[in-house]
Amino acid sequence: MNFLVILILLLISIPIANAQSEDKLILQEKVVFGYTIASIGDLNKDGINDIAVGSPYDDEEGYNAGAVYILFLNSDGTVKSHQKISSTQGNFHGDIEPHDAFGRSISNIGDFNGDGINDIVVGAYHDDDGGYNTGAVYILFLNSDGTVKSHQKISSTQGNFHEDVESGDCWGNAVTGLGDLNGDGINDIAVGAHSNYAPDKPHTRVGAVHILFLNSDGTVNSSQELSNSHGNLQFTIEENDTFGISVMNIGDLNDDGIIDLGVGAYGDSDAGTDTGAVYILFLNSDGTVKSHQKISSTQGNFSPKLEPGDMLGHDLTPIGDLNGDGINDIAVGAHGDDDSKFSVSTFLGVEDTYAKGAVYILFLNSDGTVKSHQKISEKFGHFNLELNDSLQPNDAFGFSVSQIGDLNGDGINDIAVGSPYSDSQNKVLPDSGSIHILFLNSDGMVKSNTTFPNFESNISEFNFIAILILICAVAVGIFLLIKRRDRLTAK
């Protein structure tokens, strides 16, 4: 009997031990986890970079109130532990209301308050401070465990921000840290507002970007608007371009000592409706634009033929000098891409053509044009050879993308890619979302990956536990039958 008890305990302890090695995040349906991703450096000082992931339609604190998850990573891309930040968790006391969509955008802004811990800026693009969906951003001063030490809200009515933000602008749909752009010793940020911004033409989704020069307490010292009427853009943003849907510090690309800015315009229609584009903006230290380079299907030496609805530029991220040519490179999401629409099964009407998504690795020249590229999708970039999972229609792989540094220590930077509309557990939880950690080769192809939350792993573990319980029950039954037989024999 003692041997049987020990055997049962050993069997049960196996999945328990495995469960302790990886964090188990419980998501609800339609929270679109992975809507945005940001690398936040090594927050907990364990030698491994960590990430922040947005879930703007999280309903735990109110319908579409939103949340941010701080994920502490292992070097293999799995999640060690997490901390949720919402209006009731993570010691965050911001006044988040239903529909605010807190977590729509996130960026690392470095150690802003000088306490040795990186801080972040988070967008809530449906905040209503100055009118319906005007938008807001929050500067979150973090603790090393991912909780919030303090915060500063910036909106049309708070944080000393005095630009004309109007109803429907969705200011805060994109954010990025810019480092100390104006040389005053304080880091600055850029904020996207993708919706309105066309004089006398409300809701035309032209878009704009604001450069915010900050004070040390997170309030705004001054600002510079980049739009059709401000900032010396030298090009015209068209209706429905959604210029500013993504913004990203891409480093000093032209080596003039000033940080440059990448801006997405996924509604650009150079080669068809919503084919998308990216603008490389070479900045002056006052936030105005010195010059620019557009990258689309018809400009910037970008050779792939984008299709209508591909939406290149919905998100983008710098990935450092991936190919070792001395020039920074970028990754750009195209979550509307669908390779399968050219497949035989689709042609015969067997397969849906809903977007699965893609990411393009763009190897740049110093003038912002494209030297070469590598596509990562279900059919390209070794995706189908190396990834441990497959994409489904409407997953929107590439909706978000972020560099995460050299996570596995092979000397090559890696990326995280969001699929916020992926379904978990055989579509039991639709649009719960997921993120893919992609370990890259220097040519931009995928070496290996991991996905979080790993629903298949969770299901397999559940099945394993169920089988163990069944085995234990059978073993106990056999043991009791043997004991009963022995008693009868003894009589």
GROMACS .gro file of C-alpha atoms in nm:
model
  491
    1MET     CA    1   0.000   0.000   0.000
    2ASN     CA    2   0.281   0.241   0.090
    3PHE     CA    3   0.446   0.180  -0.247
    4LEU     CA    4   0.118   0.259  -0.428
    5VAL     CA    5   0.073   0.587  -0.236
    6ILE     CA    6   0.431   0.692  -0.316
    7LEU     CA    7   0.381   0.608  -0.686
    8ILE     CA    8   0.062   0.814  -0.703
    9LEU     CA    9   0.227   1.112  -0.535
   10LEU     CA   10   0.523   1.095  -0.772
   11LEU     CA   11   0.299   1.086  -1.079
   12ILE     CA   12   0.090   1.381  -0.960
   13SER     CA   13   0.403   1.582  -0.873
   14ILE     CA   14   0.528   1.578  -1.235
   15PRO     CA   15   0.273   1.823  -1.381
   16ILE     CA   16   0.284   2.032  -1.064
   17ALA     CA   17   0.660   2.073  -1.101
   18ASN     CA   18   0.621   2.165  -1.466
   19ALA     CA   19   0.349   2.418  -1.385
   20GLN     CA   20   0.581   2.598  -1.144
   21SER     CA   21   0.839   2.655  -1.417
   22GLU     CA   22   0.611   2.865  -1.638
   23ASP     CA   23   0.354   3.132  -1.561
   24LYS     CA   24  -0.010   3.044  -1.634
   25LEU     CA   25  -0.198   3.356  -1.740
   26ILE     CA   26  -0.576   3.320  -1.745
   27LEU     CA   27  -0.736   3.530  -2.020
   28GLN     CA   28  -1.099   3.600  -2.098
   29GLU     CA   29  -1.257   3.615  -2.442
   30LYS     CA   30  -1.224   3.934  -2.650
   31VAL     CA   31  -0.953   4.094  -2.432
   32VAL     CA   32  -0.724   4.104  -2.742
   33PHE     CA   33  -0.409   4.032  -2.542
   34GLY     CA   34  -0.112   4.130  -2.758
   35TYR     CA   35  -0.278   4.439  -2.907
   36THR     CA   36   0.049   4.618  -2.836
   37ILE     CA   37   0.390   4.501  -2.711
   38ALA     CA   38   0.688   4.694  -2.574
   39SER     CA   39   1.032   4.588  -2.457
   40ILE     CA   40   1.098   4.736  -2.112
   41GLY     CA   41   1.452   4.616  -2.051
   42ASP     CA   42   1.550   4.402  -1.753
   43LEU     CA   43   1.298   4.532  -1.501
   44ASN     CA   44   1.352   4.272  -1.229
   45LYS     CA   45   1.732   4.262  -1.270
   46ASP     CA   46   1.757   3.889  -1.346
   47GLY     CA   47   1.969   3.944  -1.658
   48ILE     CA   48   1.681   3.881  -1.901
   49ASN     CA   49   1.477   4.144  -2.084
   50ASP     CA   50   1.110   4.178  -1.997
   51ILE     CA   51   0.810   4.304  -2.194
   52ALA     CA   52   0.484   4.492  -2.141
   53VAL     CA   53   0.174   4.374  -2.328
   54GLY     CA   54  -0.145   4.572  -2.379
   55SER     CA   55  -0.496   4.435  -2.346
   56PRO     CA   56  -0.707   4.747  -2.414
   57TYR     CA   57  -1.041   4.567  -2.421
   58ASP     CA   58  -0.992   4.391  -2.088
   59ASP     CA   59  -1.326   4.411  -1.905
   60GLU     CA   60  -1.225   4.316  -1.553
   61GLU     CA   61  -1.248   4.675  -1.428
   62GLY     CA   62  -1.528   4.785  -1.664
   63TYR     CA   63  -1.628   4.731  -2.025
   64ASN     CA   64  -1.320   4.791  -2.246
   65ALA     CA   65  -1.146   4.974  -1.963
   66GLY     CA   66  -0.820   4.803  -2.053
   67ALA     CA   67  -0.509   4.674  -1.881
   68VAL     CA   68  -0.134   4.624  -1.918
   69TYR     CA   69   0.056   4.307  -1.832
   70ILE     CA   70   0.422   4.315  -1.731
   71LEU     CA   71   0.572   3.981  -1.837
   72PHE     CA   72   0.896   3.870  -1.674
   73LEU     CA   73   1.060   3.640  -1.929
   74ASN     CA   74   1.289   3.340  -1.926
   75SER     CA   75   1.573   3.327  -2.182
   76ASP     CA   76   1.377   3.073  -2.389
   77GLY     CA   77   1.089   3.320  -2.432
   78THR     CA   78   0.855   3.156  -2.184
   79VAL     CA   79   0.703   3.368  -1.907
   80LYS     CA   80   0.837   3.335  -1.555
   81SER     CA   81   0.573   3.553  -1.389
   82HIS     CA   82   0.352   3.852  -1.461
   83GLN     CA   83   0.202   4.162  -1.302
   84LYS     CA   84  -0.125   4.310  -1.421
   85ILE     CA   85  -0.172   4.686  -1.415
   86SER     CA   86  -0.530   4.813  -1.423
   87SER     CA   87  -0.746   5.054  -1.225
   88THR     CA   88  -0.763   4.801  -0.938
   89GLN     CA   89  -0.439   4.606  -0.974
   90GLY     CA   90  -0.068   4.682  -0.969
   91ASN     CA   91  -0.104   4.980  -0.733
   92PHE     CA   92  -0.223   5.199  -1.021
   93HIS     CA   93  -0.464   5.468  -0.904
   94GLY     CA   94  -0.544   5.631  -1.236
   95ASP     CA   95  -0.907   5.712  -1.306
   96ILE     CA   96  -0.963   5.450  -1.578
   97GLU     CA   97  -1.323   5.432  -1.693
   98PRO     CA   98  -1.519   5.193  -1.917
   99HIS     CA   99  -1.428   5.234  -2.287
  100ASP     CA  100  -1.097   5.414  -2.214
  101ALA     CA  101  -0.897   5.130  -2.375
  102PHE     CA  102  -0.601   5.174  -2.142
  103GLY     CA  103  -0.311   4.973  -2.289
  104ARG     CA  104  -0.378   5.060  -2.654
  105SER     CA  105  -0.013   5.166  -2.681
  106ILE     CA  106   0.295   5.121  -2.462
  107SER     CA  107   0.658   5.232  -2.477
  108ASN     CA  108   0.967   5.214  -2.262
  109ILE     CA  109   1.085   5.567  -2.169
  110GLY     CA  110   1.395   5.465  -1.974
  111ASP     CA  111   1.462   5.551  -1.610
  112PHE     CA  112   1.266   5.875  -1.614
  113ASN     CA  113   1.273   5.955  -1.242
  114GLY     CA  114   1.629   5.839  -1.169
  115ASP     CA  115   1.545   5.552  -0.933
  116GLY     CA  116   1.732   5.291  -1.138
  117ILE     CA  117   1.412   5.132  -1.276
  118ASN     CA  118   1.274   5.175  -1.628
  119ASP     CA  119   0.941   5.353  -1.663
  120ILE     CA  120   0.674   5.333  -1.934
  121VAL     CA  121   0.417   5.548  -2.112
  122VAL     CA  122   0.074   5.395  -2.180
  123GLY     CA  123  -0.196   5.520  -2.415
  124ALA     CA  124  -0.570   5.526  -2.340
  125TYR     CA  125  -0.692   5.648  -2.676
  126HIS     CA  126  -1.063   5.649  -2.592
  127ASP     CA  127  -1.027   5.861  -2.279
  128ASP     CA  128  -1.289   6.140  -2.276
  129ASP     CA  129  -1.116   6.418  -2.078
  130GLY     CA  130  -1.159   6.681  -2.349
  131GLY     CA  131  -1.450   6.525  -2.537
  132TYR     CA  132  -1.556   6.191  -2.679
  133ASN     CA  133  -1.251   5.973  -2.759
  134THR     CA  134  -1.005   6.261  -2.741
  135GLY     CA  135  -0.751   6.029  -2.577
  136ALA     CA  136  -0.479   6.043  -2.313
  137VAL     CA  137  -0.144   5.895  -2.211
  138TYR     CA  138  -0.013   5.797  -1.868
  139ILE     CA  139   0.349   5.814  -1.753
  140LEU     CA  140   0.389   5.517  -1.516
  141PHE     CA  141   0.681   5.522  -1.276
  142LEU     CA  142   0.742   5.153  -1.202
  143ASN     CA  143   0.877   4.938  -0.923
  144SER     CA  144   1.103   4.645  -1.009
  145ASP     CA  145   0.816   4.401  -0.950
  146GLY     CA  146   0.608   4.568  -1.220
  147THR     CA  147   0.373   4.754  -0.989
  148VAL     CA  148   0.324   5.130  -1.017
  149LYS     CA  149   0.505   5.366  -0.782
  150SER     CA  150   0.329   5.680  -0.912
  151HIS     CA  151   0.189   5.821  -1.235
  152GLN     CA  152   0.123   6.137  -1.436
  153LYS     CA  153  -0.169   6.167  -1.676
  154ILE     CA  154  -0.136   6.380  -1.991
  155SER     CA  155  -0.449   6.480  -2.182
  156SER     CA  156  -0.611   6.793  -2.323
  157THR     CA  157  -0.706   6.888  -1.965
  158GLN     CA  158  -0.418   6.745  -1.758
  159GLY     CA  159  -0.037   6.737  -1.753
  160ASN     CA  160   0.014   7.091  -1.895
  161PHE     CA  161  -0.059   6.980  -2.253
  162HIS     CA  162  -0.215   7.267  -2.448
  163GLU     CA  163  -0.242   7.144  -2.808
  164ASP     CA  164  -0.583   7.137  -2.977
  165VAL     CA  165  -0.696   6.776  -2.934
  166GLU     CA  166  -1.056   6.724  -3.042
  167SER     CA  167  -1.329   6.465  -3.006
  168GLY     CA  168  -1.253   6.157  -3.212
  169ASP     CA  169  -0.879   6.225  -3.244
  170CYS     CA  170  -0.788   5.909  -3.048
  171TRP     CA  171  -0.475   6.081  -2.920
  172GLY     CA  172  -0.255   5.815  -2.757
  173ASN     CA  173  -0.325   5.536  -3.006
  174ALA     CA  174   0.057   5.518  -3.045
  175VAL     CA  175   0.347   5.622  -2.821
  176THR     CA  176   0.725   5.596  -2.825
  177GLY     CA  177   1.012   5.717  -2.612
  178LEU     CA  178   1.250   5.950  -2.794
  179GLY     CA  179   1.532   5.983  -2.547
  180ASP     CA  180   1.645   6.339  -2.476
  181LEU     CA  181   1.558   6.497  -2.811
  182ASN     CA  182   1.609   6.863  -2.716
  183GLY     CA  183   1.915   6.817  -2.495
  184ASP     CA  184   1.767   6.939  -2.167
  185GLY     CA  185   1.857   6.622  -1.978
  186ILE     CA  186   1.499   6.487  -1.969
  187ASN     CA  187   1.360   6.215  -2.195
  188ASP     CA  188   1.084   6.306  -2.439
  189ILE     CA  189   0.805   6.114  -2.615
  190ALA     CA  190   0.604   6.107  -2.939
  191VAL     CA  191   0.228   6.045  -2.940
  192GLY     CA  192   0.011   5.948  -3.238
  193ALA     CA  193  -0.344   6.063  -3.307
  194HIS     CA  194  -0.462   5.869  -3.608
  195SER     CA  195  -0.815   5.990  -3.656
  196ASN     CA  196  -0.921   6.350  -3.722
  197TYR     CA  197  -0.681   6.638  -3.790
  198ALA     CA  198  -0.819   6.762  -4.123
  199PRO     CA  199  -0.948   7.123  -4.096
  200ASP     CA  200  -1.326   7.135  -4.137
  201LYS     CA  201  -1.334   6.764  -4.228
  202PRO     CA  202  -1.415   6.574  -3.910
  203HIS     CA  203  -1.330   6.206  -3.880
  204THR     CA  204  -1.138   6.180  -4.204
  205ARG     CA  205  -0.862   5.973  -4.040
  206VAL     CA  206  -0.582   6.186  -4.178
  207GLY     CA  207  -0.375   6.167  -3.860
  208ALA     CA  208  -0.097   6.352  -3.680
  209VAL     CA  209   0.190   6.305  -3.434
  210HIS     CA  210   0.285   6.520  -3.136
  211ILE     CA  211   0.640   6.548  -3.002
  212LEU     CA  212   0.617   6.612  -2.626
  213PHE     CA  213   0.914   6.771  -2.449
  214LEU     CA  214   0.866   6.665  -2.088
  215ASN     CA  215   0.947   6.795  -1.743
  216SER     CA  216   1.109   6.565  -1.486
  217ASP     CA  217   0.771   6.504  -1.319
  218GLY     CA  218   0.616   6.377  -1.643
  219THR     CA  219   0.421   6.691  -1.728
  220VAL     CA  220   0.464   6.865  -2.063
  221ASN     CA  221   0.712   7.151  -2.100
  222SER     CA  222   0.634   7.216  -2.467
  223SER     CA  223   0.522   7.029  -2.777
  224GLN     CA  224   0.552   7.016  -3.155
  225GLU     CA  225   0.273   6.893  -3.382
  226LEU     CA  226   0.356   6.704  -3.703
  227SER     CA  227   0.062   6.725  -3.942
  228ASN     CA  228  -0.040   6.872  -4.276
  229SER     CA  229  -0.031   7.218  -4.122
  230HIS     CA  230   0.256   7.192  -3.872
  231GLY     CA  231   0.610   7.061  -3.834
  232ASN     CA  232   0.748   7.103  -4.189
  233LEU     CA  233   0.635   6.761  -4.309
  234GLN     CA  234   0.697   6.845  -4.678
  235PHE     CA  235   0.433   6.596  -4.793
  236THR     CA  236   0.055   6.578  -4.779
  237ILE     CA  237  -0.123   6.325  -4.563
  238GLU     CA  238  -0.433   6.208  -4.746
  239GLU     CA  239  -0.776   6.121  -4.607
  240ASN     CA  240  -0.791   5.775  -4.447
  241ASP     CA  241  -0.410   5.741  -4.438
  242THR     CA  242  -0.428   5.713  -4.054
  243PHE     CA  243  -0.083   5.872  -4.027
  244GLY     CA  244   0.035   5.820  -3.668
  245ILE     CA  245  -0.129   5.482  -3.614
  246SER     CA  246   0.220   5.376  -3.502
  247VAL     CA  247   0.527   5.574  -3.399
  248MET     CA  248   0.874   5.444  -3.320
  249ASN     CA  249   1.215   5.577  -3.223
  250ILE     CA  250   1.442   5.419  -3.487
  251GLY     CA  251   1.769   5.564  -3.358
  252ASP     CA  252   1.993   5.806  -3.543
  253LEU     CA  253   1.959   5.660  -3.892
  254ASN     CA  254   2.135   5.939  -4.086
  255ASP     CA  255   2.409   5.988  -3.824
  256ASP     CA  256   2.341   6.358  -3.760
  257GLY     CA  257   2.331   6.317  -3.383
  258ILE     CA  258   1.951   6.344  -3.361
  259ILE     CA  259   1.701   6.061  -3.310
  260ASP     CA  260   1.479   5.985  -3.609
  261LEU     CA  261   1.118   5.873  -3.611
  262GLY     CA  262   0.929   5.601  -3.794
  263VAL     CA  263   0.556   5.664  -3.845
  264GLY     CA  264   0.302   5.415  -3.978
  265ALA     CA  265   0.015   5.502  -4.211
  266TYR     CA  266  -0.161   5.171  -4.264
  267GLY     CA  267  -0.448   5.332  -4.456
  268ASP     CA  268  -0.218   5.469  -4.727
  269SER     CA  269  -0.335   5.358  -5.070
  270ASP     CA  270  -0.031   5.400  -5.299
  271ALA     CA  271  -0.088   5.056  -5.451
  272GLY     CA  272  -0.452   4.999  -5.360
  273THR     CA  273  -0.691   5.059  -5.071
  274ASP     CA  274  -0.521   5.018  -4.731
  275THR     CA  275  -0.202   4.871  -4.873
  276GLY     CA  276  -0.017   5.081  -4.615
  277ALA     CA  277   0.307   5.272  -4.579
  278VAL     CA  278   0.583   5.379  -4.338
  279TYR     CA  279   0.742   5.723  -4.319
  280ILE     CA  280   1.098   5.769  -4.200
  281LEU     CA  281   1.115   6.121  -4.052
  282PHE     CA  282   1.461   6.273  -4.006
  283LEU     CA  283   1.407   6.513  -3.717
  284ASN     CA  284   1.554   6.838  -3.593
  285SER     CA  285   1.616   6.875  -3.219
  286ASP     CA  286   1.306   7.097  -3.189
  287GLY     CA  287   1.085   6.813  -3.318
  288THR     CA  288   1.027   6.952  -3.665
  289VAL     CA  289   1.107   6.745  -3.974
  290LYS     CA  290   1.430   6.799  -4.164
  291SER     CA  291   1.351   6.551  -4.442
  292HIS     CA  292   1.165   6.226  -4.493
  293GLN     CA  293   1.153   5.899  -4.686
  294LYS     CA  294   0.832   5.711  -4.761
  295ILE     CA  295   0.831   5.332  -4.782
  296SER     CA  296   0.537   5.176  -4.966
  297SER     CA  297   0.471   4.940  -5.253
  298THR     CA  298   0.568   5.218  -5.496
  299GLN     CA  299   0.832   5.414  -5.301
  300GLY     CA  300   1.152   5.366  -5.100
  301ASN     CA  301   1.285   5.068  -5.298
  302PHE     CA  302   1.045   4.831  -5.122
  303SER     CA  303   0.993   4.557  -5.380
  304PRO     CA  304   0.708   4.338  -5.248
  305LYS     CA  305   0.374   4.391  -5.417
  306LEU     CA  306   0.137   4.480  -5.137
  307GLU     CA  307  -0.226   4.384  -5.179
  308PRO     CA  308  -0.534   4.589  -5.085
  309GLY     CA  309  -0.603   4.542  -4.716
  310ASP     CA  310  -0.248   4.436  -4.620
  311MET     CA  311  -0.220   4.744  -4.392
  312LEU     CA  312   0.158   4.770  -4.381
  313GLY     CA  313   0.267   5.000  -4.099
  314HIS     CA  314   0.004   4.928  -3.837
  315ASP     CA  315   0.301   4.878  -3.607
  316LEU     CA  316   0.678   4.895  -3.641
  317THR     CA  317   0.985   4.853  -3.426
  318PRO     CA  318   1.359   4.912  -3.449
  319ILE     CA  319   1.562   4.590  -3.434
  320GLY     CA  320   1.914   4.731  -3.424
  321ASP     CA  321   2.171   4.646  -3.689
  322LEU     CA  322   2.048   4.294  -3.764
  323ASN     CA  323   2.265   4.226  -4.071
  324GLY     CA  324   2.581   4.394  -3.943
  325ASP     CA  325   2.613   4.666  -4.208
  326GLY     CA  326   2.633   4.949  -3.954
  327ILE     CA  327   2.277   5.077  -4.020
  328ASN     CA  328   1.972   5.019  -3.800
  329ASP     CA  329   1.696   4.799  -3.940
  330ILE     CA  330   1.324   4.779  -3.863
  331ALA     CA  331   1.038   4.527  -3.845
  332VAL     CA  332   0.697   4.632  -3.978
  333GLY     CA  333   0.363   4.461  -3.927
  334ALA     CA  334   0.110   4.395  -4.203
  335HIS     CA  335  -0.168   4.222  -4.013
  336GLY     CA  336  -0.404   4.225  -4.312
  337ASP     CA  337  -0.170   4.012  -4.523
  338ASP     CA  338  -0.300   3.669  -4.619
  339ASP     CA  339  -0.064   3.443  -4.813
  340SER     CA  340  -0.331   3.174  -4.833
  341LYS     CA  341  -0.544   3.375  -5.075
  342PHE     CA  342  -0.307   3.258  -5.348
  343SER     CA  343  -0.331   2.891  -5.252
  344VAL     CA  344  -0.506   2.619  -5.453
  345SER     CA  345  -0.746   2.544  -5.166
  346THR     CA  346  -0.861   2.905  -5.157
  347PHE     CA  347  -0.897   2.915  -5.535
  348LEU     CA  348  -1.123   2.610  -5.514
  349GLY     CA  349  -1.327   2.773  -5.240
  350VAL     CA  350  -1.217   2.533  -4.965
  351GLU     CA  351  -1.035   2.783  -4.741
  352ASP     CA  352  -1.132   3.124  -4.605
  353THR     CA  353  -0.917   3.422  -4.702
  354TYR     CA  354  -0.943   3.615  -4.376
  355ALA     CA  355  -0.614   3.776  -4.283
  356LYS     CA  356  -0.361   3.570  -4.093
  357GLY     CA  357  -0.099   3.847  -4.105
  358ALA     CA  358   0.271   3.899  -4.165
  359VAL     CA  359   0.580   4.091  -4.053
  360TYR     CA  360   0.845   4.238  -4.282
  361ILE     CA  361   1.207   4.271  -4.173
  362LEU     CA  362   1.340   4.578  -4.359
  363PHE     CA  363   1.717   4.615  -4.397
  364LEU     CA  364   1.761   4.990  -4.443
  365ASN     CA  365   2.002   5.229  -4.607
  366SER     CA  366   2.106   5.541  -4.416
  367ASP     CA  367   1.871   5.753  -4.631
  368GLY     CA  368   1.570   5.548  -4.515
  369THR     CA  369   1.525   5.348  -4.835
  370VAL     CA  370   1.511   4.968  -4.826
  371LYS     CA  371   1.822   4.768  -4.914
  372SER     CA  372   1.651   4.429  -4.887
  373HIS     CA  373   1.373   4.260  -4.691
  374GLN     CA  374   1.258   3.931  -4.540
  375LYS     CA  375   0.891   3.847  -4.502
  376ILE     CA  376   0.777   3.638  -4.205
  377SER     CA  377   0.434   3.481  -4.246
  378GLU     CA  378   0.270   3.142  -4.258
  379LYS     CA  379   0.455   3.068  -4.583
  380PHE     CA  380   0.775   3.274  -4.563
  381GLY     CA  381   1.073   3.324  -4.334
  382HIS     CA  382   1.079   2.964  -4.211
  383PHE     CA  383   0.760   3.036  -4.022
  384ASN     CA  384   0.596   2.709  -4.120
  385LEU     CA  385   0.917   2.513  -4.062
  386GLU     CA  386   1.020   2.644  -3.724
  387LEU     CA  387   0.717   2.777  -3.539
  388ASN     CA  388   0.549   2.547  -3.293
  389ASP     CA  389   0.202   2.673  -3.382
  390SER     CA  390   0.008   2.774  -3.690
  391LEU     CA  391  -0.187   3.087  -3.776
  392GLN     CA  392  -0.561   3.087  -3.824
  393PRO     CA  393  -0.782   3.321  -4.027
  394ASN     CA  394  -0.830   3.657  -3.852
  395ASP     CA  395  -0.539   3.605  -3.607
  396ALA     CA  396  -0.393   3.938  -3.727
  397PHE     CA  397  -0.031   3.828  -3.676
  398GLY     CA  398   0.175   4.148  -3.703
  399PHE     CA  399  -0.089   4.374  -3.550
  400SER     CA  400   0.184   4.458  -3.299
  401VAL     CA  401   0.559   4.402  -3.308
  402SER     CA  402   0.843   4.490  -3.073
  403GLN     CA  403   1.215   4.426  -3.048
  404ILE     CA  404   1.310   4.243  -2.729
  405GLY     CA  405   1.690   4.256  -2.755
  406ASP     CA  406   1.903   3.943  -2.774
  407LEU     CA  407   1.687   3.727  -2.550
  408ASN     CA  408   1.861   3.393  -2.606
  409GLY     CA  409   2.219   3.525  -2.608
  410ASP     CA  410   2.312   3.424  -2.963
  411GLY     CA  411   2.427   3.774  -3.061
  412ILE     CA  412   2.118   3.846  -3.276
  413ASN     CA  413   1.822   4.060  -3.171
  414ASP     CA  414   1.483   3.893  -3.139
  415ILE     CA  415   1.126   4.020  -3.171
  416ALA     CA  416   0.782   3.971  -3.017
  417VAL     CA  417   0.478   3.971  -3.248
  418GLY     CA  418   0.116   4.003  -3.141
  419SER     CA  419  -0.184   3.807  -3.271
  420PRO     CA  420  -0.453   3.983  -3.065
  421TYR     CA  421  -0.747   3.821  -3.243
  422SER     CA  422  -0.630   3.462  -3.207
  423ASP     CA  423  -0.870   3.222  -3.039
  424SER     CA  424  -0.769   2.998  -2.751
  425GLN     CA  425  -0.860   2.640  -2.672
  426ASN     CA  426  -1.029   2.543  -2.999
  427LYS     CA  427  -1.212   2.878  -3.022
  428VAL     CA  428  -1.369   2.845  -2.678
  429LEU     CA  429  -1.228   3.194  -2.602
  430PRO     CA  430  -1.252   3.400  -2.923
  431ASP     CA  431  -1.019   3.699  -2.964
  432SER     CA  432  -0.840   3.629  -2.635
  433GLY     CA  433  -0.509   3.697  -2.811
  434SER     CA  434  -0.151   3.575  -2.792
  435ILE     CA  435   0.209   3.682  -2.856
  436HIS     CA  436   0.486   3.502  -3.043
  437ILE     CA  437   0.850   3.531  -2.936
  438LEU     CA  438   1.058   3.493  -3.254
  439PHE     CA  439   1.428   3.411  -3.228
  440LEU     CA  440   1.582   3.545  -3.548
  441ASN     CA  441   1.879   3.472  -3.771
  442SER     CA  442   2.082   3.765  -3.904
  443ASP     CA  443   1.905   3.733  -4.241
  444GLY     CA  444   1.567   3.794  -4.074
  445MET     CA  445   1.444   3.436  -4.091
  446VAL     CA  446   1.301   3.259  -3.787
  447LYS     CA  447   1.530   3.026  -3.597
  448SER     CA  448   1.276   2.916  -3.334
  449ASN     CA  449   0.984   3.051  -3.137
  450THR     CA  450   0.756   3.022  -2.840
  451THR     CA  451   0.399   3.142  -2.795
  452PHE     CA  452   0.230   3.283  -2.485
  453PRO     CA  453  -0.017   3.191  -2.352
  454ASN     CA  454   0.058   2.841  -2.480
  455PHE     CA  455  -0.296   2.708  -2.489
  456GLU     CA  456  -0.199   2.381  -2.655
  457SER     CA  457   0.051   2.321  -2.377
  458ASN     CA  458  -0.214   2.397  -2.116
  459ILE     CA  459  -0.458   2.157  -2.281
  460SER     CA  460  -0.189   1.887  -2.309
  461GLU     CA  461  -0.103   1.933  -1.944
  462PHE     CA  462  -0.470   1.909  -1.850
  463ASN     CA  463  -0.503   1.587  -2.052
  464PHE     CA  464  -0.186   1.452  -1.891
  465ILE     CA  465  -0.323   1.519  -1.543
  466ALA     CA  466  -0.655   1.360  -1.636
  467ILE     CA  467  -0.476   1.047  -1.760
  468LEU     CA  468  -0.269   1.029  -1.440
  469ILE     CA  469  -0.580   1.056  -1.228
  470LEU     CA  470  -0.739   0.775  -1.430
  471ILE     CA  471  -0.429   0.558  -1.390
  472CYS     CA  472  -0.425   0.624  -1.016
  473ALA     CA  473  -0.796   0.539  -0.988
  474VAL     CA  474  -0.746   0.212  -1.177
  475ALA     CA  475  -0.442   0.128  -0.963
  476VAL     CA  476  -0.635   0.191  -0.643
  477GLY     CA  477  -0.925  -0.019  -0.775
  478ILE     CA  478  -0.693  -0.308  -0.859
  479PHE     CA  479  -0.528  -0.281  -0.521
  480LEU     CA  480  -0.864  -0.295  -0.341
  481LEU     CA  481  -0.975  -0.592  -0.550
  482ILE     CA  482  -0.654  -0.778  -0.461
  483LYS     CA  483  -0.703  -0.700  -0.090
  484ARG     CA  484  -1.064  -0.821  -0.109
  485ARG     CA  485  -0.956  -1.144  -0.284
  486ASP     CA  486  -0.691  -1.204  -0.019
  487ARG     CA  487  -0.949  -1.162   0.257
  488LEU     CA  488  -1.187  -1.406   0.088
  489THR     CA  489  -0.905  -1.657   0.037
  490ALA     CA  490  -0.808  -1.627   0.401
  491LYS     CA  491  -1.164  -1.719   0.502
   0.00000   0.00000   0.00000
